[in-house]
XYZ file of C-alpha atoms in Angstrom:
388
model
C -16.421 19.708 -94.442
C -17.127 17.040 -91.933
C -13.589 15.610 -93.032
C -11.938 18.499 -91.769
C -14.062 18.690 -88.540
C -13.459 15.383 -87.690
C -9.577 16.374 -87.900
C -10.012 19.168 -85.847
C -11.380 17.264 -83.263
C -9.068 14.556 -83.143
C -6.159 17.503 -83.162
C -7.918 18.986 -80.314
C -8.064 15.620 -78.434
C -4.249 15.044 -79.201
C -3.184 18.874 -77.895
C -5.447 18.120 -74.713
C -3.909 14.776 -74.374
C -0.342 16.373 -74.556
C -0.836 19.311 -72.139
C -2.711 16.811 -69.735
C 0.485 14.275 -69.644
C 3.135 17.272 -69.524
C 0.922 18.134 -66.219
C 1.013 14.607 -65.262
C 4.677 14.233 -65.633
C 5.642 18.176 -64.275
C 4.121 16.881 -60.920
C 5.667 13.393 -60.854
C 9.208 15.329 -61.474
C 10.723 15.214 -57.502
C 11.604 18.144 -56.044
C 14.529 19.565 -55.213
C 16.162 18.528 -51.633
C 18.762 17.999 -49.379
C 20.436 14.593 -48.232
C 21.194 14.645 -44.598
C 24.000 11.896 -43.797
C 25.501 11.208 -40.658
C 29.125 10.355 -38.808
C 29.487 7.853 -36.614
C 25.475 6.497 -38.260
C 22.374 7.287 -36.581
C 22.549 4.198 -34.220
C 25.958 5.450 -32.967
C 25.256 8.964 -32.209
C 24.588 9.557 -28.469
C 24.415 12.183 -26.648
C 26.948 14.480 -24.572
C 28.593 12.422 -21.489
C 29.417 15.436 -18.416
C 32.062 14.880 -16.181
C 33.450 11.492 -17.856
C 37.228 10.520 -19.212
C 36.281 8.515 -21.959
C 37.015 10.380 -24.922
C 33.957 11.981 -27.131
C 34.074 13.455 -30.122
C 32.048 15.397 -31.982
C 28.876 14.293 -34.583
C 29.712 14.434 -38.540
C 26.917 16.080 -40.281
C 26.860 16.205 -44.120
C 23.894 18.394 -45.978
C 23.958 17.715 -49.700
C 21.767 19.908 -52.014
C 20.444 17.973 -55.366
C 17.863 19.513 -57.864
C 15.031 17.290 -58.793
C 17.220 14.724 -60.708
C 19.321 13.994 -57.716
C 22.759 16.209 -59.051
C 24.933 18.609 -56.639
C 23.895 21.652 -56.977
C 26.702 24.284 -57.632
C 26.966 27.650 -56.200
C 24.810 27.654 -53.438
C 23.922 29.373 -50.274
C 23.209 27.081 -47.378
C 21.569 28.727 -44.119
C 21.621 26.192 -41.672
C 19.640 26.135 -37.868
C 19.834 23.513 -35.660
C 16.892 23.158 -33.065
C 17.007 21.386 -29.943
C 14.593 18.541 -28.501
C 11.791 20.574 -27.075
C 11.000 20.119 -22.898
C 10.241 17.432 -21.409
C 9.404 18.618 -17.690
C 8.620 15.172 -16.613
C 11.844 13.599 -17.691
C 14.342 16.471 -18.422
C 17.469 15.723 -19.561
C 21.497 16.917 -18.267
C 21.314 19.860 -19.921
C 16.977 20.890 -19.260
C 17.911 24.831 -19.967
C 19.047 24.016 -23.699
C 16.000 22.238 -24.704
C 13.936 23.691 -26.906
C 16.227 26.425 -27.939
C 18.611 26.914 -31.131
C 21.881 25.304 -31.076
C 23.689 26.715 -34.073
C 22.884 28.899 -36.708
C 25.091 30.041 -39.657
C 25.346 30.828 -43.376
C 27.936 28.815 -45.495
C 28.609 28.888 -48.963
C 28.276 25.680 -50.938
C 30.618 25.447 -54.478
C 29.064 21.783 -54.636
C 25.809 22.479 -52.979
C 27.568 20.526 -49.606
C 27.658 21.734 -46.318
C 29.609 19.580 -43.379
C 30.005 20.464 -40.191
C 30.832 18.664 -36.782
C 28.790 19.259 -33.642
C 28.363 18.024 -30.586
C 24.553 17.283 -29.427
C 24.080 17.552 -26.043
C 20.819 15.635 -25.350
C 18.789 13.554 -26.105
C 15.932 13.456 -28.532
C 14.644 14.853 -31.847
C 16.780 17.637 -32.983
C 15.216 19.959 -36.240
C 17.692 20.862 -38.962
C 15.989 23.691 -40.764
C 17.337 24.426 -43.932
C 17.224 26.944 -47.140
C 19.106 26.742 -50.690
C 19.639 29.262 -52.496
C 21.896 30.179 -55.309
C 24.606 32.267 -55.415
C 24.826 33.334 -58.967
C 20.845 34.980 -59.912
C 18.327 32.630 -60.916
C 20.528 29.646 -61.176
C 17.881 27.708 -59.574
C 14.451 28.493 -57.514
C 15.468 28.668 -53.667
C 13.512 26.179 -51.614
C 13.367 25.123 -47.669
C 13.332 21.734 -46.010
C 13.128 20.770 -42.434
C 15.275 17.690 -41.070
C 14.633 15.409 -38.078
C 17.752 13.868 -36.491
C 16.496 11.658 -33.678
C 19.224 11.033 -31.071
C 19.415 8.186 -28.492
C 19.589 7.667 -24.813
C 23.205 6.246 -24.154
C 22.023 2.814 -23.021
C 24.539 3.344 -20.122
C 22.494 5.111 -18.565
C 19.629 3.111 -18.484
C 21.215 0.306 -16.852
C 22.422 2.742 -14.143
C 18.252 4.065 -13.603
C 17.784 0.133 -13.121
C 20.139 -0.738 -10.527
C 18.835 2.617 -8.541
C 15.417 1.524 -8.640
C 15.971 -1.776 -8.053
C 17.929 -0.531 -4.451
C 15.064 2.013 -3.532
C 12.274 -1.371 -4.383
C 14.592 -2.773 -2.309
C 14.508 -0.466 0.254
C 10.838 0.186 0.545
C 10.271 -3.168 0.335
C 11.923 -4.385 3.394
C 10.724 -1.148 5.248
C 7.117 -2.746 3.826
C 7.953 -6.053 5.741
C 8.645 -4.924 8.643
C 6.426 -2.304 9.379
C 3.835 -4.802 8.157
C 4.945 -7.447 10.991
C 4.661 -4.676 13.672
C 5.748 -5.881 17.422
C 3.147 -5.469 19.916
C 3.759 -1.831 21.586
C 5.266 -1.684 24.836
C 3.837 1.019 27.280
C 4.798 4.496 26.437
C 5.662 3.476 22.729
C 3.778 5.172 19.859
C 5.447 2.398 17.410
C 7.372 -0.579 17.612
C 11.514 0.010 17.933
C 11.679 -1.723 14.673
C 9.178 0.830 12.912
C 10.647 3.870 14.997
C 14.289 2.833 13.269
C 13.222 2.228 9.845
C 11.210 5.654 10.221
C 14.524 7.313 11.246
C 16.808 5.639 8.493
C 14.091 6.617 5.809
C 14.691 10.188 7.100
C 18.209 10.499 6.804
C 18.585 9.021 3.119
C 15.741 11.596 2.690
C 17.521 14.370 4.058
C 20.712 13.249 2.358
C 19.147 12.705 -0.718
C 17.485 17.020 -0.854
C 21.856 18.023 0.142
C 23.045 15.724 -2.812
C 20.481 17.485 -5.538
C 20.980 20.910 -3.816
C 24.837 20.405 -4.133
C 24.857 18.894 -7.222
C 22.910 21.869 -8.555
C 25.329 24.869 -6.844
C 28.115 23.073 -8.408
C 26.472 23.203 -11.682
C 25.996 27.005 -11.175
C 29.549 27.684 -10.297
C 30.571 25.612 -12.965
C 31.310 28.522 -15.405
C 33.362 30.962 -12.495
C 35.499 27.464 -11.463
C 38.433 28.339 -14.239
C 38.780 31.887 -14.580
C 41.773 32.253 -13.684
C 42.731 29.834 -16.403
C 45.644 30.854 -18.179
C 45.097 29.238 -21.389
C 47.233 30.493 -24.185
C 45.320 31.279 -27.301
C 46.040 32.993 -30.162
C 45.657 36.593 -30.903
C 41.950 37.712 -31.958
C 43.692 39.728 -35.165
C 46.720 38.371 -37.320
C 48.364 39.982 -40.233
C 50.666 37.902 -42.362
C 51.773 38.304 -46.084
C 48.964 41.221 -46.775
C 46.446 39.280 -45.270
C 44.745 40.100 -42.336
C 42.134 38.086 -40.589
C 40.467 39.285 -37.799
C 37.495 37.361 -35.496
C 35.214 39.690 -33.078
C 31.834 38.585 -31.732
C 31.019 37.760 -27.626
C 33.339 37.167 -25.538
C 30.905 36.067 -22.517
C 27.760 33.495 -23.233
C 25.247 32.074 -21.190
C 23.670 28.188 -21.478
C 20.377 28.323 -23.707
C 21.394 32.094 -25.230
C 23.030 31.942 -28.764
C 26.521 33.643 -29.175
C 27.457 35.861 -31.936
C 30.672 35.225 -33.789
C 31.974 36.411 -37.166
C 35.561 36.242 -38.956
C 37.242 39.208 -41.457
C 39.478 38.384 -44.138
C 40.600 40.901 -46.174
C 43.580 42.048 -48.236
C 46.062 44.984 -45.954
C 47.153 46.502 -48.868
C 44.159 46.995 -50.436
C 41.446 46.809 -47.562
C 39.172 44.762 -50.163
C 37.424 41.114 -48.381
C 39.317 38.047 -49.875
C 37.379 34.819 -50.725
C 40.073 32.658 -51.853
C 40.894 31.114 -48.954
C 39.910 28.315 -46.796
C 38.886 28.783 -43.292
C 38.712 25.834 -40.859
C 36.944 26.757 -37.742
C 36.829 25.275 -34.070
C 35.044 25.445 -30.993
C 36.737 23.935 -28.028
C 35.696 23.495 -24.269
C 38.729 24.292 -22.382
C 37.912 22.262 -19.383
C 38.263 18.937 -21.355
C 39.610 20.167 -24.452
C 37.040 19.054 -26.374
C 36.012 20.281 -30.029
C 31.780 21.021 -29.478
C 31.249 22.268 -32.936
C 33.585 22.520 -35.657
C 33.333 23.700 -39.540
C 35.477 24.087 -42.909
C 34.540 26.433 -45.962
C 35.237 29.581 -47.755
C 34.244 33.385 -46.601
C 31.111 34.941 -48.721
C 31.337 37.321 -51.139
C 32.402 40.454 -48.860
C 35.163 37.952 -47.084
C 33.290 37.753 -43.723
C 31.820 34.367 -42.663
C 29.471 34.616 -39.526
C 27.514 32.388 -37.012
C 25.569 32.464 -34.287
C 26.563 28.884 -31.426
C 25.248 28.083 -28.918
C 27.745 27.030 -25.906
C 25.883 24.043 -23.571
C 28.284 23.905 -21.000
C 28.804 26.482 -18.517
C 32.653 26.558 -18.667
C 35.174 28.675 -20.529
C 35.569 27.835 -24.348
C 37.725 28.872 -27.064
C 36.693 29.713 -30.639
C 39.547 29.695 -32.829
C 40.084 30.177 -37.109
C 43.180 29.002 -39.259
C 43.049 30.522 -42.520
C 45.130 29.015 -45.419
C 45.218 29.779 -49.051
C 42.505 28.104 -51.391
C 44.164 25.355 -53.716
C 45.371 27.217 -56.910
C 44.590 30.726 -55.652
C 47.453 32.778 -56.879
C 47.695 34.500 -53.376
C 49.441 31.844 -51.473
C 50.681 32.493 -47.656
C 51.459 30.888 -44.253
C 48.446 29.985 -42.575
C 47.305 32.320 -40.154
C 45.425 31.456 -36.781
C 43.515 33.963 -35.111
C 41.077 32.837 -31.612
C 38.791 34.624 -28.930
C 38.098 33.137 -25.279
C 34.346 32.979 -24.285
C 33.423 32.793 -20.974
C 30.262 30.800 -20.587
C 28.030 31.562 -17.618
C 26.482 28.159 -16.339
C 22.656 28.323 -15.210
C 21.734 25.799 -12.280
C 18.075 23.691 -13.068
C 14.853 25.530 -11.820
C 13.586 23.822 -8.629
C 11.316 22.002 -10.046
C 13.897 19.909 -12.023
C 15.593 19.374 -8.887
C 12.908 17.519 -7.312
C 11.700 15.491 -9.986
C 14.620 12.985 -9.448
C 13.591 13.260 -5.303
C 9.578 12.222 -6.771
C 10.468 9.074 -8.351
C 13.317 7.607 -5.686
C 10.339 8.881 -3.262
C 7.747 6.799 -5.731
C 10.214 3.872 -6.208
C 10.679 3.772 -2.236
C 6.674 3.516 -1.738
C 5.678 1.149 -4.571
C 8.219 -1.354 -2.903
C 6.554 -0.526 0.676
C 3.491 -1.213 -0.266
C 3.984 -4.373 -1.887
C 6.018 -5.368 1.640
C 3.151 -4.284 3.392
C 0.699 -6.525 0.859
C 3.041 -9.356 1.345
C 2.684 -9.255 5.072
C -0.891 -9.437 5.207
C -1.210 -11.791 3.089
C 1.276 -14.090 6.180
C -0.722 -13.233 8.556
C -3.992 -15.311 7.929
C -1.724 -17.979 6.634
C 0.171 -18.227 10.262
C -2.562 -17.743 12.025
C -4.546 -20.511 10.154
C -1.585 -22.818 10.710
C-alpha cells in the first residue's frame, strides 16, 4: 500500500512539475509584434524643409506583422495612425499648429502581414505609430495593438544658422554694452551721451524691424493657401470608367492645417455594380506648389472594393490626391490602368501670437546677455585705468 502511495506522489510531483514548466515556457513564448523599418535610416530622416529648391522626398515606412516566432503573418488587417510630436510652446517648430495632432490614419489590407507607405514628416520630434492586427479570415490569429516611437531629428542646418544669429545679436549687445558702459560726460541739456542716444535709436529700429519681419512673415503664411487658386492644374477626372471597371474617389475637397481630411476610393465592376478586389491601387498625395509627393501608398481595396483614409495636409497650399488602378498580377480581369484624382484646397492657419514673439524673446535675450557682459567688461576698465 505504501508502494503505491509513494507512486502516487511521485506522479503527482511529475504532473505538477509539467504544468509548472508549460507555464514557465507559455510566458517566455514572445508575443506577437510588428517590425517598424525605415527609408532613408533613422539618422537620415529629417524633417520638412519650407520654401527651399533642394529636392525632398518623402520617408519610407515599412510595418511588418510576425506572430510570436517571428513569421509574416498572412491575411491581415493593418489600421495604422500616425501621431505628431506633441507642443512645445517654448520652442515650437515650422509647422506649431500640426503638433500634437494626427497625421494620417487609414486601414490597409496586409496578404503578407506588410504595410508600406511613404510620408512626409513635417517636424521635428517623436512621432507615435499606433497600430492594430487583425486577421482577415476569423480566428486566424488573436488581434493585438502596439504603439511605435519614430524619433525624428533637427536638420543640423538649421542649427548652424540659430548660431550665427546669436552670435550677431551677442555681438550686438555686446558692443552696445561697451559703450554705454564708457559713457561721455553729459554736456548741458543732454539726458545721455550722443553715443548712448545713437545706440538707443539703432536698438529701436532693428526692434521695430524685427516685430514687421515676424508680422509679415506670419500674413504670408496665412495667405499661403488663397496664393494659387487660380491655378490651373490639370488633373484627372474624380470618376473613370474603362473596360467595365469603374473607379471613382470622393472625400474633401477643402482642408485646413492640423484638421484631418477624409478621402476614400470605389472600385467596382459597371456591369455588375459588385466592389472588385483584384486590383492594385497605387495612391499619391502631391503639393502642387512644389510638386512634391507628402504621403504616398500601394495595396489592394478591402473586401467591399473601397479603400479609405483619413490625411492630414501640413501645408496650407493646394494639393492633389490622385489613384491609378491596374489589374492584380494573374487576376483574370485584366485592363488599362485607370487614373482617377480630386484637388484639395488647403486653408493655411498663421501661428497664434504668442509663437510670434517667442523668436522676438530670445533675439531680445541674446541682445541683453551680450549687453550686460559689455557693461561688466567696462567696469571692470575702469578701476584698472584709473589705477594706472
Amino acid at each position: 500500500m505504501k508502494k503505491y502511495r509513494l507512486f502516487g506522489m511521485i506522479g503527482a510531483v511529475c504532473i505538477a512539475l509539467s504544468i509548472l514548466y508549460s507555464f514557465v515556457g507559455f510566458s517566455q513564448t514572445p508575443p506577437p509584434r510588428v517590425l517598424l523599418s525605415t527609408n532613408p535610416p533613422l539618422e537620415r530622416i529629417h524633417p520638412f524643409e519650407a520654401g527651399t529648391e533642394k529636392p525632398q522626398s518623402p520617408v519610407t515606412l515599412t510595418l511588418q506583422a510576425v506572430d510570436a516566432v517571428g513569421k509574416p503573418l498572412e491575411n491581415a488587417k493593418i489600421s495604422l495612425q500616425i501621431l505628431t510630436p506633441p507642443p512645445t510652446p517654448w520652442l515650437a517648430t515650422d509647422f506649431p499648429f500640426i503638433e500634437g495632432t494626427k497625421l494620417l490614419e487609414m486601414d490597409a489590407g496586409a496578404p503578407d502581414g506588410k504595410l508600406e507607405i511613404q510620408q512626409i514628416l513635417p517636424i521635428r520630434g517623436n512621432y507615435q505609430l499606433r497600430v492594430n492586427v487583425s486577421p482577415l479570415v476569423a480566428n486566424a490569429f488573436a488581434p493585438y495593438e502596439q504603439t511605435l516611437n519614430l524619433n525624428v531629428r533637427e536638420n543640423p542646418v538649421k542649427y548652424k544658422y540659430t548660431a550665427v544669429i546669436a552670435a550677431i545679436l551677442l555681438s550686438v549687445g555686446l558692443l552696445g554694452g561697451w559703450v554705454i558702459g564708457g559713457q561721455e560726460q553729459l554736456r548741458q541739456g543732454e539726458i545721455a551721451p550722443q553715443s548712448v542716444r545713437l545706440l538707443l535709436s539703432a536698438l529701436t529700429v532693428v526692434a521695430i524691424v524685427t516685430l514687421l519681419f515676424i508680422n509679415i512673415s506670419a500674413e504670408v503664411a496665412e495667405a499661403h493657401g488663397s496664393k494659387h487658386n487660380s491655378s490651373t492644374e490639370a488633373i484627372a477626372p474624380s470618376t473613370q470608367k474603362s473596360h467595365g471597371v469603374e473607379v471613382r474617389i470622393e472625400g474633401d475637397k477643402n482642408a485646413t492645417v492640423g484638421k484631418l481630411a477624409d478621402l476614400a476610393l470605389q472600385v467596382k465592376d459597371t456591369a455588375t455594380g459588385q466592389p472588385l478586389t483584384d486590383v492594385v491601387l497605387q495612391v499619391k498625395a502631391i503639393a502642387l506648389e512644389d510638386n512634391l509627393t507628402v504621403f504616398a501608398y500601394k495595396g489592394i481595396p478591402d473586401q467591399q472594393g473601397k479603400l479609405i483614409w483619413q490625411e492630414q495636409f501640413f501645408d496650407g497650399s493646394p494639393h492633389k490626391v490622385e489613384v491609378e488602378a491596374t489589374p492584380k498580377p494573374g487576376s483574370n480581369r485584366q485592363f488599362p490602368s485607370v487614373k482617377v484624382a480630386q484637388s484639395v484646397e488647403v486653408e493655411g492657419i498663421a501661428p497664434p501670437i504668442y509663437i510670434r514673439f517667442i523668436g522676438l524673446f530670445y533675439f531680445t535675450a541674446i541682445v541683453g546677455i551680450g549687453m550686460a557682459i559689455g557693461l561688466l567688461i567696462q567696469s571692470w576698465r575702469k578701476p584698472l585705468s584709473r589705477t594706472n
